[in-house]
Amino acid sequence: MEALKACFNWINVCVAVCLCFVSIKPEDWSRILATCACVMLFTGSQLSGPLAVEISAICENRKMNVAHGLAWSFYIGYLKLVLPRLKDSIQTFCDKGNFVLNCKDTWKLHILMPLSCTIPDELENEDSNIKFLENLPDIVIDRAGVRRRVYKHSLYAVYDDAKRPHHCVLECATPLLSLYEMSKESSAEFSTEDRLEQAKLFYRTLKDILDNSRDCRNSYRFIMYDDSEAAEDPHFLSKVILKHLQQQEKEEYSLSEGSEVQTDQHEAMSRDPTLMISNDAPRSLMSQQYTQ
């Protein structure tokens, strides 16, 4: 059906109308009809492809540019600035006698990404097993005319079923809150289905951006989760976070274990060869008798 509509776009119709008012010899009609048929088939099969303006209009109508723009803005305006400085901030925090973040491999910003885009201002209100401890030392940057702009990161303790604390630097992806607010504005024409689609696209786009960023490497971890059934479990969020922290610990342990094996192999290969000397008299190989 779409291909049929494409055959009769406004350009083809205009050409057909013009031909009706032009005197053409009868013997030329066969060529004209054959040419028109080829053009219609070419257009209907969409081999010509949409124009750049048409692609832009499609993306705008389907709200496909929203998540893409939010992801790049979140990276350029925030993550690209703070992530390369995050470990220095944690180091300053630990130098003051705070030992809750002992493992440097976990010195990362854990970014929560709920698919519903519902983001609480205080995580303790979402789950009583999550406790705010304190903020890390401020990251201060001159930015866009603002002198000494301050960026903060918060340290949390997440308790498991045995009430053991697991510490991490934690925050939500604030652009998802923009998606949520857009879905509540009638003028935005942004449905709940659009919001879900854009939340997934935001994650994929941001992941692709950060995967190619050398400055931000090994300084973040996404925690994306479906919170559609979170209301049934008062400790849903803490369980999600703990699952990612445990997985992260296993990954870091596997990497460190692998690096130790590679180091041992490298040391073994780099040692000088040892000459083995035997005191036995030399014997000919032919002197050995084998029986079958």
Tab-separated table of C-alpha atoms in Angstrom:
chain	number	residue	atom	x	y	z
A	1	MET	CA	0.000	0.000	0.000
A	2	GLU	CA	2.814	2.387	0.839
A	3	ALA	CA	4.541	1.607	-2.436
A	4	LEU	CA	1.302	2.315	-4.341
A	5	LYS	CA	0.962	5.675	-2.640
A	6	ALA	CA	4.540	6.496	-3.545
A	7	CYS	CA	3.790	5.863	-7.220
A	8	PHE	CA	1.196	8.627	-7.219
A	9	ASN	CA	3.068	11.360	-5.395
A	10	TRP	CA	2.577	14.994	-6.369
A	11	ILE	CA	5.455	15.032	-8.880
A	12	ASN	CA	4.054	12.166	-10.932
A	13	VAL	CA	0.577	13.676	-10.875
A	14	CYS	CA	1.862	17.060	-12.111
A	15	VAL	CA	3.714	15.417	-14.996
A	16	ALA	CA	0.601	13.506	-16.003
A	17	VAL	CA	-1.541	16.667	-15.973
A	18	CYS	CA	0.985	18.553	-18.108
A	19	LEU	CA	1.035	15.768	-20.674
A	20	CYS	CA	-2.713	16.086	-21.116
A	21	PHE	CA	-2.319	19.644	-22.453
A	22	VAL	CA	0.615	18.981	-24.775
A	23	SER	CA	0.124	17.884	-28.358
A	24	ILE	CA	2.008	14.662	-28.884
A	25	LYS	CA	2.248	12.500	-31.928
A	26	PRO	CA	0.505	9.146	-31.620
A	27	GLU	CA	3.750	7.252	-32.245
A	28	ASP	CA	5.397	8.986	-29.242
A	29	TRP	CA	2.781	7.885	-26.758
A	30	SER	CA	4.266	4.411	-26.408
A	31	ARG	CA	7.637	5.841	-25.405
A	32	ILE	CA	6.070	8.272	-22.934
A	33	LEU	CA	3.951	5.567	-21.312
A	34	ALA	CA	6.966	3.276	-21.026
A	35	THR	CA	9.016	6.071	-19.443
A	36	CYS	CA	6.226	6.916	-16.991
A	37	ALA	CA	5.886	3.259	-16.041
A	38	CYS	CA	9.604	3.027	-15.318
A	39	VAL	CA	9.518	6.186	-13.185
A	40	MET	CA	6.520	4.906	-11.214
A	41	LEU	CA	8.156	1.543	-10.619
A	42	PHE	CA	11.381	3.225	-9.545
A	43	THR	CA	9.532	5.508	-7.159
A	44	GLY	CA	7.193	2.815	-5.879
A	45	SER	CA	10.028	0.448	-5.090
A	46	GLN	CA	11.625	3.268	-3.065
A	47	LEU	CA	14.980	2.638	-4.674
A	48	SER	CA	15.517	6.364	-4.851
A	49	GLY	CA	15.288	6.580	-1.035
A	50	PRO	CA	13.856	9.447	1.009
A	51	LEU	CA	15.395	12.882	0.872
A	52	ALA	CA	17.275	14.323	3.830
A	53	VAL	CA	14.392	16.702	4.516
A	54	GLU	CA	11.947	13.792	4.501
A	55	ILE	CA	14.138	11.810	6.919
A	56	SER	CA	14.313	14.814	9.240
A	57	ALA	CA	10.527	15.205	9.126
A	58	ILE	CA	10.022	11.508	9.923
A	59	CYS	CA	12.403	11.687	12.886
A	60	GLU	CA	10.705	14.808	14.170
A	61	ASN	CA	7.197	13.391	13.841
A	62	ARG	CA	8.169	10.180	15.601
A	63	LYS	CA	10.093	12.052	18.336
A	64	MET	CA	13.238	10.128	17.378
A	65	ASN	CA	15.553	13.112	17.921
A	66	VAL	CA	14.621	13.608	21.576
A	67	ALA	CA	16.657	10.810	23.173
A	68	HIS	CA	19.580	11.365	20.810
A	69	GLY	CA	19.826	15.029	21.772
A	70	LEU	CA	19.406	14.339	25.487
A	71	ALA	CA	22.152	11.686	25.436
A	72	TRP	CA	24.663	13.977	23.734
A	73	SER	CA	23.753	16.877	26.014
A	74	PHE	CA	24.167	14.677	29.105
A	75	TYR	CA	27.587	13.597	27.888
A	76	ILE	CA	28.952	16.929	26.630
A	77	GLY	CA	27.492	19.071	29.397
A	78	TYR	CA	28.068	16.759	32.349
A	79	LEU	CA	29.667	13.322	32.092
A	80	LYS	CA	32.574	14.425	29.913
A	81	LEU	CA	33.403	17.043	32.532
A	82	VAL	CA	33.018	15.107	35.785
A	83	LEU	CA	33.928	11.493	35.011
A	84	PRO	CA	37.635	12.154	34.287
A	85	ARG	CA	37.814	13.970	37.661
A	86	LEU	CA	35.735	11.526	39.691
A	87	LYS	CA	38.555	9.267	40.901
A	88	ASP	CA	40.541	12.274	42.119
A	89	SER	CA	37.499	13.361	44.111
A	90	ILE	CA	37.167	9.877	45.637
A	91	GLN	CA	40.894	9.817	46.409
A	92	THR	CA	40.592	13.132	48.251
A	93	PHE	CA	37.641	11.700	50.155
A	94	CYS	CA	39.642	8.605	51.187
A	95	ASP	CA	42.685	10.677	52.176
A	96	LYS	CA	40.563	12.315	54.863
A	97	GLY	CA	40.264	8.990	56.695
A	98	ASN	CA	37.175	7.597	54.987
A	99	PHE	CA	37.718	3.922	54.202
A	100	VAL	CA	34.311	2.804	52.942
A	101	LEU	CA	35.554	2.778	49.325
A	102	ASN	CA	38.612	0.573	49.692
A	103	CYS	CA	38.621	-1.081	46.274
A	104	LYS	CA	39.760	1.336	43.571
A	105	ASP	CA	38.285	-0.850	40.840
A	106	THR	CA	34.810	0.152	42.054
A	107	TRP	CA	35.511	3.886	42.018
A	108	LYS	CA	32.808	4.551	39.468
A	109	LEU	CA	29.677	6.624	39.052
A	110	HIS	CA	26.710	4.238	39.108
A	111	ILE	CA	23.944	5.753	36.995
A	112	LEU	CA	20.376	4.565	37.572
A	113	MET	CA	18.153	4.331	34.491
A	114	PRO	CA	14.551	3.244	35.216
A	115	LEU	CA	12.552	2.536	32.057
A	116	SER	CA	9.543	4.353	33.511
A	117	CYS	CA	11.691	7.509	33.782
A	118	THR	CA	10.251	7.991	37.280
A	119	ILE	CA	13.117	9.434	39.314
A	120	PRO	CA	12.804	10.283	43.021
A	121	ASP	CA	14.628	13.257	44.495
A	122	GLU	CA	15.624	11.186	47.521
A	123	LEU	CA	16.449	7.523	46.976
A	124	GLU	CA	15.701	6.697	50.637
A	125	ASN	CA	12.040	7.416	49.957
A	126	GLU	CA	12.090	4.772	47.232
A	127	ASP	CA	13.791	2.055	49.304
A	128	SER	CA	14.594	2.051	53.038
A	129	ASN	CA	17.644	-0.167	52.408
A	130	ILE	CA	19.359	2.729	50.639
A	131	LYS	CA	21.001	5.315	52.902
A	132	PHE	CA	22.674	8.561	51.911
A	133	LEU	CA	26.021	8.991	53.682
A	134	GLU	CA	27.590	12.200	52.422
A	135	ASN	CA	28.731	14.042	49.328
A	136	LEU	CA	32.180	13.620	47.849
A	137	PRO	CA	34.456	16.673	47.631
A	138	ASP	CA	33.095	19.126	45.085
A	139	ILE	CA	34.317	19.138	41.503
A	140	VAL	CA	34.707	22.812	40.580
A	141	ILE	CA	34.943	23.891	36.931
A	142	ASP	CA	34.666	27.212	35.105
A	143	ARG	CA	31.898	26.597	32.580
A	144	ALA	CA	29.976	28.766	30.109
A	145	GLY	CA	30.656	32.025	31.903
A	146	VAL	CA	29.963	30.614	35.370
A	147	ARG	CA	33.061	30.871	37.517
A	148	ARG	CA	33.743	27.920	39.813
A	149	ARG	CA	30.611	25.985	38.937
A	150	VAL	CA	30.139	23.168	41.459
A	151	TYR	CA	29.354	19.545	40.582
A	152	LYS	CA	28.463	17.145	43.409
A	153	HIS	CA	28.330	13.369	43.747
A	154	SER	CA	26.706	11.435	46.565
A	155	LEU	CA	27.930	8.367	48.410
A	156	TYR	CA	25.332	5.795	49.445
A	157	ALA	CA	25.203	2.643	51.537
A	158	VAL	CA	22.990	-0.094	50.071
A	159	TYR	CA	22.061	-2.815	52.588
A	160	ASP	CA	21.501	-6.462	51.703
A	161	ASP	CA	19.172	-8.919	53.489
A	162	ALA	CA	21.792	-9.485	56.198
A	163	LYS	CA	21.972	-5.701	56.811
A	164	ARG	CA	25.528	-5.542	55.489
A	165	PRO	CA	26.334	-2.208	53.782
A	166	HIS	CA	27.665	-1.997	50.255
A	167	HIS	CA	28.972	1.437	49.335
A	168	CYS	CA	28.907	3.170	45.966
A	169	VAL	CA	28.659	6.556	44.303
A	170	LEU	CA	25.126	6.663	42.993
A	171	GLU	CA	22.796	8.975	41.078
A	172	CYS	CA	19.987	8.914	38.524
A	173	ALA	CA	20.224	9.908	34.863
A	174	THR	CA	18.529	13.302	35.062
A	175	PRO	CA	17.599	13.478	31.331
A	176	LEU	CA	15.117	10.659	31.943
A	177	LEU	CA	13.260	13.031	34.228
A	178	SER	CA	12.900	15.361	31.236
A	179	LEU	CA	11.331	12.522	29.266
A	180	TYR	CA	8.915	11.897	32.116
A	181	GLU	CA	7.933	15.561	32.325
A	182	MET	CA	7.459	15.703	28.550
A	183	SER	CA	4.981	12.838	28.692
A	184	LYS	CA	2.929	14.876	31.164
A	185	GLU	CA	2.775	17.950	28.895
A	186	SER	CA	-0.106	17.773	26.410
A	187	SER	CA	1.600	20.266	24.090
A	188	ALA	CA	4.583	17.915	23.703
A	189	GLU	CA	2.361	15.171	22.192
A	190	PHE	CA	4.607	12.631	23.877
A	191	SER	CA	2.858	9.404	24.861
A	192	THR	CA	3.834	6.798	27.430
A	193	GLU	CA	4.855	4.485	24.576
A	194	ASP	CA	7.051	7.242	23.130
A	195	ARG	CA	8.644	7.707	26.539
A	196	LEU	CA	9.522	4.020	26.857
A	197	GLU	CA	10.979	3.916	23.362
A	198	GLN	CA	13.005	7.058	23.971
A	199	ALA	CA	14.301	5.786	27.326
A	200	LYS	CA	15.749	2.723	25.589
A	201	LEU	CA	17.157	4.845	22.771
A	202	PHE	CA	18.710	7.218	25.311
A	203	TYR	CA	20.516	4.296	26.953
A	204	ARG	CA	21.795	2.877	23.658
A	205	THR	CA	22.967	6.257	22.396
A	206	LEU	CA	24.710	7.200	25.632
A	207	LYS	CA	26.371	3.796	25.852
A	208	ASP	CA	27.725	4.140	22.308
A	209	ILE	CA	29.049	7.609	23.113
A	210	LEU	CA	30.808	6.575	26.328
A	211	ASP	CA	32.163	3.342	24.847
A	212	ASN	CA	34.159	5.513	22.446
A	213	SER	CA	35.287	8.033	25.073
A	214	ARG	CA	38.819	7.417	26.331
A	215	ASP	CA	38.567	10.077	29.039
A	216	CYS	CA	35.524	8.422	30.639
A	217	ARG	CA	36.663	4.822	30.392
A	218	ASN	CA	36.248	2.655	33.539
A	219	SER	CA	34.652	5.495	35.490
A	220	TYR	CA	30.940	4.700	35.152
A	221	ARG	CA	28.419	1.877	35.213
A	222	PHE	CA	24.851	1.936	33.918
A	223	ILE	CA	22.119	0.332	36.006
A	224	MET	CA	19.155	0.087	33.648
A	225	TYR	CA	16.077	-1.729	34.951
A	226	ASP	CA	12.382	-2.275	34.350
A	227	ASP	CA	10.570	-0.849	37.356
A	228	SER	CA	7.057	-1.702	36.188
A	229	GLU	CA	6.664	-4.141	39.129
A	230	ALA	CA	8.670	-2.157	41.680
A	231	ALA	CA	5.574	-1.328	43.725
A	232	GLU	CA	5.200	-5.004	44.690
A	233	ASP	CA	8.582	-5.095	46.441
A	234	PRO	CA	9.594	-2.286	48.851
A	235	HIS	CA	13.261	-3.229	48.393
A	236	PHE	CA	13.179	-3.633	44.630
A	237	LEU	CA	15.667	-0.848	43.891
A	238	SER	CA	18.259	-1.935	46.471
A	239	LYS	CA	18.161	-5.476	45.097
A	240	VAL	CA	18.749	-4.187	41.572
A	241	ILE	CA	21.718	-2.096	42.719
A	242	LEU	CA	23.210	-4.945	44.769
A	243	LYS	CA	22.922	-7.302	41.810
A	244	HIS	CA	24.963	-4.905	39.684
A	245	LEU	CA	27.525	-4.332	42.437
A	246	GLN	CA	28.027	-8.061	42.903
A	247	GLN	CA	28.342	-8.554	39.163
A	248	GLN	CA	30.850	-5.720	39.039
A	249	GLU	CA	32.940	-7.304	41.796
A	250	LYS	CA	33.008	-10.602	39.901
A	251	GLU	CA	34.030	-8.867	36.687
A	252	GLU	CA	36.801	-6.915	38.396
A	253	TYR	CA	38.026	-10.081	40.166
A	254	SER	CA	38.114	-11.995	36.877
A	255	LEU	CA	40.040	-9.191	35.199
A	256	SER	CA	42.554	-8.919	38.046
A	257	GLU	CA	42.961	-12.703	38.139
A	258	GLY	CA	43.555	-12.771	34.399
A	259	SER	CA	46.120	-9.999	34.630
A	260	GLU	CA	48.012	-11.957	37.316
A	261	VAL	CA	48.147	-15.031	35.070
A	262	GLN	CA	49.400	-12.918	32.179
A	263	THR	CA	52.012	-11.361	34.471
A	264	ASP	CA	53.252	-14.792	35.604
A	265	GLN	CA	53.455	-15.956	31.995
A	266	HIS	CA	55.310	-12.811	30.994
A	267	GLU	CA	57.792	-13.244	33.850
A	268	ALA	CA	58.349	-16.887	32.912
A	269	MET	CA	58.965	-16.010	29.274
A	270	SER	CA	61.296	-13.141	30.198
A	271	ARG	CA	63.607	-15.254	32.374
A	272	ASP	CA	67.012	-16.206	30.980
A	273	PRO	CA	67.145	-19.813	29.738
A	274	THR	CA	68.800	-22.325	32.088
A	275	LEU	CA	71.388	-24.757	30.697
A	276	MET	CA	70.713	-28.322	31.912
A	277	ILE	CA	73.946	-30.387	32.277
A	278	SER	CA	73.939	-34.164	32.831
A	279	ASN	CA	76.853	-36.141	34.335
A	280	ASP	CA	75.913	-39.340	32.433
A	281	ALA	CA	78.050	-40.438	29.485
A	282	PRO	CA	76.557	-39.796	26.058
A	283	ARG	CA	74.786	-42.730	24.407
A	284	SER	CA	73.827	-43.431	20.823
A	285	LEU	CA	70.183	-43.391	19.895
A	286	MET	CA	70.660	-46.623	17.963
A	287	SER	CA	71.759	-48.425	21.119
A	288	GLN	CA	68.204	-48.395	22.439
A	289	GLN	CA	66.412	-51.691	21.800
A	290	TYR	CA	62.629	-51.717	21.554
A	291	THR	CA	60.508	-54.781	21.731
A	292	GLN	CA	56.931	-55.020	20.536
